[in-house]
mmCIF file of C-alpha atoms in Angstrom:
data_model
loop_
_atom_site.group_PDB
_atom_site.id
_atom_site.type_symbol
_atom_site.label_atom_id
_atom_site.label_comp_id
_atom_site.label_asym_id
_atom_site.label_seq_id
_atom_site.Cartn_x
_atom_site.Cartn_y
_atom_site.Cartn_z
ATOM 1 C CA ALA A 10 2.950 15.190 -10.312
ATOM 2 C CA GLN A 11 2.607 13.882 -6.809
ATOM 3 C CA SER A 12 5.407 11.614 -5.629
ATOM 4 C CA VAL A 13 6.907 10.050 -2.547
ATOM 5 C CA THR A 14 10.638 9.482 -2.076
ATOM 6 C CA GLN A 15 12.211 7.158 0.433
ATOM 7 C CA PRO A 16 15.936 7.820 0.009
ATOM 8 C CA ASP A 17 17.156 4.744 1.874
ATOM 9 C CA ILE A 18 16.571 1.386 0.193
ATOM 10 C CA HIS A 19 18.155 -0.631 3.011
ATOM 11 C CA ILE A 20 18.919 0.265 6.611
ATOM 12 C CA THR A 21 20.588 -1.905 9.227
ATOM 13 C CA VAL A 22 20.497 -1.084 12.919
ATOM 14 C CA SER A 23 21.416 -2.909 16.089
ATOM 15 C CA GLU A 24 18.698 -4.040 18.442
ATOM 16 C CA GLY A 25 18.050 -1.348 21.017
ATOM 17 C CA ALA A 26 19.350 1.453 18.806
ATOM 18 C CA SER A 27 17.202 4.342 17.643
ATOM 19 C CA LEU A 28 15.719 4.419 14.152
ATOM 20 C CA GLU A 29 14.735 7.099 11.683
ATOM 21 C CA LEU A 30 13.322 6.291 8.242
ATOM 22 C CA ARG A 31 13.138 9.186 5.838
ATOM 23 C CA CYS A 32 10.221 10.151 3.635
ATOM 24 C CA ASN A 33 9.874 13.178 1.360
ATOM 25 C CA TYR A 34 6.774 13.993 -0.615
ATOM 26 C CA SER A 35 5.850 16.233 -3.486
ATOM 27 C CA TYR A 36 2.252 17.356 -3.305
ATOM 28 C CA GLY A 37 0.642 20.693 -4.038
ATOM 29 C CA ALA A 38 -2.138 20.620 -1.475
ATOM 30 C CA THR A 39 -2.151 19.730 2.218
ATOM 31 C CA PRO A 40 -0.899 16.152 2.234
ATOM 32 C CA TYR A 41 -2.476 13.202 3.955
ATOM 33 C CA LEU A 42 0.460 11.007 4.940
ATOM 34 C CA PHE A 43 0.744 7.384 5.958
ATOM 35 C CA TRP A 44 3.369 4.911 7.105
ATOM 36 C CA TYR A 45 2.824 1.189 6.547
ATOM 37 C CA VAL A 46 4.887 -1.858 7.519
ATOM 38 C CA GLN A 47 5.079 -5.112 5.576
ATOM 39 C CA SER A 48 6.494 -8.423 6.796
ATOM 40 C CA PRO A 49 7.762 -10.808 4.082
ATOM 41 C CA GLY A 50 4.920 -12.263 2.002
ATOM 42 C CA GLN A 51 2.286 -10.339 3.928
ATOM 43 C CA GLY A 52 -0.002 -7.406 3.384
ATOM 44 C CA LEU A 53 0.508 -3.886 4.685
ATOM 45 C CA GLN A 54 -0.260 -2.831 8.237
ATOM 46 C CA LEU A 55 -0.902 0.808 9.073
ATOM 47 C CA LEU A 56 1.564 2.239 11.596
ATOM 48 C CA LEU A 57 0.247 5.805 11.697
ATOM 49 C CA LYS A 58 -1.265 8.564 9.620
ATOM 50 C CA TYR A 59 -1.326 12.349 9.528
ATOM 51 C CA PHE A 60 -4.205 14.451 8.313
ATOM 52 C CA SER A 61 -4.018 17.658 10.329
ATOM 53 C CA GLY A 62 -3.339 19.030 13.787
ATOM 54 C CA ASP A 63 -0.355 18.070 15.889
ATOM 55 C CA THR A 64 2.584 17.479 13.578
ATOM 56 C CA LEU A 65 4.010 14.749 15.818
ATOM 57 C CA VAL A 66 1.935 11.634 15.319
ATOM 58 C CA GLN A 67 2.015 8.586 17.552
ATOM 59 C CA GLY A 68 1.418 5.167 16.079
ATOM 60 C CA ILE A 69 1.384 1.529 16.990
ATOM 61 C CA LYS A 70 4.391 -0.555 18.081
ATOM 62 C CA GLY A 71 6.115 2.501 19.594
ATOM 63 C CA PHE A 72 6.544 4.356 16.296
ATOM 64 C CA GLU A 73 6.067 8.070 15.774
ATOM 65 C CA ALA A 74 6.403 10.392 12.795
ATOM 66 C CA GLU A 75 6.810 14.130 12.449
ATOM 67 C CA PHE A 76 5.305 16.171 9.644
ATOM 68 C CA LYS A 77 7.521 19.057 8.567
ATOM 69 C CA ARG A 78 5.869 21.142 5.881
ATOM 70 C CA SER A 79 8.932 23.332 5.310
ATOM 71 C CA GLN A 80 10.998 20.250 4.476
ATOM 72 C CA SER A 81 8.193 18.282 2.774
ATOM 73 C CA SER A 82 9.087 15.403 5.055
ATOM 74 C CA PHE A 83 7.306 12.832 7.185
ATOM 75 C CA ASN A 84 10.072 10.823 8.844
ATOM 76 C CA LEU A 85 9.322 7.739 10.918
ATOM 77 C CA ARG A 86 11.126 7.242 14.227
ATOM 78 C CA LYS A 87 11.437 4.710 16.999
ATOM 79 C CA PRO A 88 13.633 5.243 20.068
ATOM 80 C CA SER A 89 14.615 1.598 20.566
ATOM 81 C CA VAL A 90 14.344 -1.007 17.827
ATOM 82 C CA HIS A 91 13.340 -4.610 18.514
ATOM 83 C CA TRP A 92 14.331 -7.593 16.362
ATOM 84 C CA SER A 93 10.659 -7.997 15.417
ATOM 85 C CA ASP A 94 10.744 -4.595 13.697
ATOM 86 C CA ALA A 95 12.722 -6.076 10.796
ATOM 87 C CA ALA A 96 10.417 -5.564 7.804
ATOM 88 C CA GLU A 97 9.825 -3.259 4.870
ATOM 89 C CA TYR A 98 8.401 0.177 5.529
ATOM 90 C CA PHE A 99 6.385 2.243 3.087
ATOM 91 C CA CYS A 100 5.529 5.908 3.192
ATOM 92 C CA ALA A 101 2.475 7.010 1.209
ATOM 93 C CA VAL A 102 0.535 10.155 0.394
ATOM 94 C CA GLY A 103 -3.227 10.180 -0.081
ATOM 95 C CA ARG A 104 -4.305 11.826 -3.291
ATOM 96 C CA PHE A 105 -7.803 13.011 -4.163
ATOM 97 C CA SER A 106 -8.371 13.457 -7.860
ATOM 98 C CA GLY A 107 -11.429 13.225 -10.077
ATOM 99 C CA GLY A 108 -13.632 12.338 -7.139
ATOM 100 C CA TYR A 109 -11.481 9.407 -6.083
ATOM 101 C CA ASN A 110 -9.016 8.775 -3.283
ATOM 102 C CA LYS A 111 -5.912 6.702 -3.815
ATOM 103 C CA LEU A 112 -2.524 6.175 -2.221
ATOM 104 C CA ILE A 113 0.792 6.972 -3.861
ATOM 105 C CA PHE A 114 3.609 4.927 -2.360
ATOM 106 C CA GLY A 115 7.323 5.360 -1.988
ATOM 107 C CA ALA A 116 9.611 2.522 -3.080
ATOM 108 C CA GLY A 117 10.043 1.320 0.491
ATOM 109 C CA THR A 118 12.880 0.946 2.993
ATOM 110 C CA ARG A 119 13.944 -2.510 4.079
ATOM 111 C CA LEU A 120 15.014 -2.603 7.718
ATOM 112 C CA ALA A 121 17.373 -5.242 9.077
ATOM 113 C CA VAL A 122 18.009 -5.547 12.818
ATOM 114 C CA HIS A 123 21.224 -7.006 14.179
ATOM 115 C CA PRO A 124 21.123 -8.725 17.576
ATOM 116 C CA ASP B 7 -13.242 -10.538 12.569
ATOM 117 C CA GLY B 8 -13.623 -8.179 9.631
ATOM 118 C CA GLY B 9 -10.990 -8.031 6.985
ATOM 119 C CA ILE B 10 -9.910 -8.653 3.430
ATOM 120 C CA THR B 11 -9.342 -12.160 2.119
ATOM 121 C CA GLN B 12 -7.210 -12.713 -0.939
ATOM 122 C CA SER B 13 -6.945 -16.081 -2.633
ATOM 123 C CA PRO B 14 -5.031 -17.992 -3.621
ATOM 124 C CA LYS B 15 -1.871 -17.068 -1.736
ATOM 125 C CA TYR B 16 0.300 -18.457 -4.550
ATOM 126 C CA LEU B 17 -0.700 -18.739 -8.216
ATOM 127 C CA PHE B 18 1.194 -20.049 -11.193
ATOM 128 C CA ARG B 19 0.288 -19.054 -14.722
ATOM 129 C CA LYS B 20 1.397 -20.485 -18.007
ATOM 130 C CA GLU B 21 2.215 -18.233 -20.906
ATOM 131 C CA GLY B 22 -0.953 -17.111 -22.703
ATOM 132 C CA GLN B 23 -3.325 -17.946 -19.868
ATOM 133 C CA ASN B 24 -5.746 -15.652 -18.117
ATOM 134 C CA VAL B 25 -5.910 -15.997 -14.352
ATOM 135 C CA THR B 26 -8.227 -14.427 -11.787
ATOM 136 C CA LEU B 27 -7.225 -13.284 -8.322
ATOM 137 C CA SER B 28 -9.935 -13.170 -5.704
ATOM 138 C CA CYS B 29 -10.497 -10.351 -3.212
ATOM 139 C CA GLU B 30 -13.344 -10.472 -0.714
ATOM 140 C CA GLN B 31 -14.074 -8.049 2.136
ATOM 141 C CA ASN B 32 -16.575 -8.123 4.986
ATOM 142 C CA LEU B 33 -15.864 -4.612 6.189
ATOM 143 C CA ASN B 34 -18.791 -3.026 4.346
ATOM 144 C CA HIS B 35 -16.392 -0.632 2.617
ATOM 145 C CA ASP B 36 -17.461 0.979 -0.620
ATOM 146 C CA ALA B 37 -14.057 1.625 -2.185
ATOM 147 C CA MET B 38 -11.688 -1.151 -3.202
ATOM 148 C CA TYR B 39 -8.283 -1.155 -4.884
ATOM 149 C CA TRP B 40 -5.773 -3.438 -6.575
ATOM 150 C CA TYR B 41 -2.062 -2.762 -6.294
ATOM 151 C CA ARG B 42 0.917 -4.480 -7.861
ATOM 152 C CA GLN B 43 4.161 -4.739 -5.932
ATOM 153 C CA ASP B 44 7.555 -5.329 -7.520
ATOM 154 C CA PRO B 45 10.874 -5.334 -5.633
ATOM 155 C CA GLY B 46 12.268 -1.848 -5.248
ATOM 156 C CA GLN B 47 9.243 -0.157 -6.825
ATOM 157 C CA GLY B 48 6.766 0.126 -4.023
ATOM 158 C CA LEU B 49 3.107 -0.386 -4.846
ATOM 159 C CA ARG B 50 1.481 0.753 -8.068
ATOM 160 C CA LEU B 51 -2.256 1.144 -8.576
ATOM 161 C CA ILE B 52 -3.877 -1.132 -11.157
ATOM 162 C CA TYR B 53 -7.619 -0.499 -10.763
ATOM 163 C CA TYR B 54 -9.951 1.009 -8.204
ATOM 164 C CA SER B 55 -13.671 0.969 -7.572
ATOM 165 C CA GLN B 56 -15.713 3.423 -5.557
ATOM 166 C CA ILE B 57 -19.045 1.595 -5.701
ATOM 167 C CA VAL B 58 -20.679 -1.471 -7.174
ATOM 168 C CA ASN B 59 -20.648 -1.584 -10.975
ATOM 169 C CA ASP B 60 -18.114 1.221 -11.159
ATOM 170 C CA PHE B 61 -14.348 0.966 -11.584
ATOM 171 C CA GLN B 62 -11.547 3.110 -12.939
ATOM 172 C CA LYS B 63 -8.119 2.418 -14.396
ATOM 173 C CA GLY B 64 -5.158 3.194 -12.242
ATOM 174 C CA ASP B 65 -1.600 3.870 -13.310
ATOM 175 C CA ILE B 66 -0.773 0.434 -14.767
ATOM 176 C CA ALA B 67 -4.098 -1.038 -15.964
ATOM 177 C CA GLU B 68 -2.887 -2.464 -19.279
ATOM 178 C CA GLY B 69 -3.246 -6.237 -19.374
ATOM 179 C CA TYR B 70 -5.616 -6.333 -16.418
ATOM 180 C CA SER B 71 -9.384 -6.322 -15.998
ATOM 181 C CA VAL B 72 -11.737 -6.148 -13.017
ATOM 182 C CA SER B 73 -15.396 -6.411 -12.136
ATOM 183 C CA ARG B 74 -17.433 -5.156 -9.205
ATOM 184 C CA GLU B 75 -20.766 -6.940 -9.231
ATOM 185 C CA LYS B 76 -21.010 -7.126 -5.455
ATOM 186 C CA LYS B 77 -19.873 -4.746 -2.752
ATOM 187 C CA GLU B 78 -17.889 -7.496 -1.068
ATOM 188 C CA SER B 79 -15.976 -8.719 -4.102
ATOM 189 C CA PHE B 80 -13.442 -7.139 -6.457
ATOM 190 C CA PRO B 81 -11.711 -9.835 -8.539
ATOM 191 C CA LEU B 82 -8.724 -9.033 -10.735
ATOM 192 C CA THR B 83 -8.066 -10.883 -13.987
ATOM 193 C CA VAL B 84 -4.539 -10.917 -15.323
ATOM 194 C CA THR B 85 -4.868 -11.429 -19.045
ATOM 195 C CA SER B 86 -2.426 -12.798 -21.591
ATOM 196 C CA ALA B 87 -1.879 -9.201 -22.704
ATOM 197 C CA GLN B 88 0.050 -8.514 -19.497
ATOM 198 C CA LYS B 89 3.611 -9.189 -20.635
ATOM 199 C CA ASN B 90 5.268 -9.318 -17.231
ATOM 200 C CA PRO B 91 2.701 -10.516 -14.712
ATOM 201 C CA THR B 92 5.060 -12.028 -12.146
ATOM 202 C CA ALA B 93 4.543 -9.889 -9.043
ATOM 203 C CA PHE B 94 2.879 -9.658 -5.652
ATOM 204 C CA TYR B 95 -0.712 -8.396 -5.857
ATOM 205 C CA LEU B 96 -2.430 -6.619 -2.999
ATOM 206 C CA CYS B 97 -6.090 -5.787 -2.627
ATOM 207 C CA ALA B 98 -7.244 -2.992 -0.338
ATOM 208 C CA SER B 99 -10.415 -1.280 0.801
ATOM 209 C CA LYS B 100 -10.952 2.230 2.111
ATOM 210 C CA GLN B 101 -12.928 3.332 5.123
ATOM 211 C CA GLY B 102 -13.927 6.857 5.995
ATOM 212 C CA THR B 103 -14.185 9.998 3.922
ATOM 213 C CA GLY B 104 -13.020 13.561 3.795
ATOM 214 C CA ASN B 105 -10.042 14.246 6.010
ATOM 215 C CA ASN B 106 -10.156 11.103 8.078
ATOM 216 C CA TYR B 107 -9.840 7.856 6.196
ATOM 217 C CA GLY B 108 -7.711 4.758 6.077
ATOM 218 C CA TYR B 109 -7.015 1.668 4.032
ATOM 219 C CA THR B 110 -7.073 -2.013 4.952
ATOM 220 C CA PHE B 111 -4.938 -4.431 2.949
ATOM 221 C CA GLY B 112 -5.266 -8.121 2.282
ATOM 222 C CA SER B 113 -2.338 -10.502 2.694
ATOM 223 C CA GLY B 114 -1.621 -10.671 -1.023
ATOM 224 C CA THR B 115 -1.345 -13.143 -3.894
ATOM 225 C CA ARG B 116 2.015 -13.988 -5.408
ATOM 226 C CA LEU B 117 1.661 -14.685 -9.124
ATOM 227 C CA THR B 118 4.423 -16.442 -11.020
ATOM 228 C CA VAL B 119 4.611 -17.162 -14.724
ATOM 229 C CA VAL B 120 5.963 -20.634 -15.470
#
């Protein structure tokens, strides 16, 4: 069965420090991968997505992610974190089954930023 | 601006009541989805619809029902059969096909049983 694992439930970093959020997936075919961010009480905003091509994907708000097939990973990175980046981050894999597309989400990583 | 509107933002339900969550989109997207979010569990798919008058059960459909009479609207009813309905509910729509698509999410409805 397809699944997405985000090993870190909570991460705390200092403002200005670098950030890496981990994501591992289990999927038999070529995965379509997404990272979303959610502020408290809000919906999800797409940060970036990977479908094919260059394995280093640039997104909004200075985020990037690298697809590594050999490690089944799609880790999210940012070189310098801002206080406004404090939020919950979700990795997801797009699944196509029975003629339908749907997203399978990881459990999320909550990011706290210290001043 | 195009987007997804979910209402109400907060909803309180008494035991044994059915309640309906609204989801409206003006993006002209065919596919729409309902997800349930619980702390520490990510998002789980309740129902999805590819076109008008068609919908399919997701992973946790028990205790929920939907309709899709119009392209723009995909309301979710939480019935009394749903034993633990307190959660954050997110509606989404999908744009694109094949190997280039994306999802737009609404801002959610928080349902609490009182």
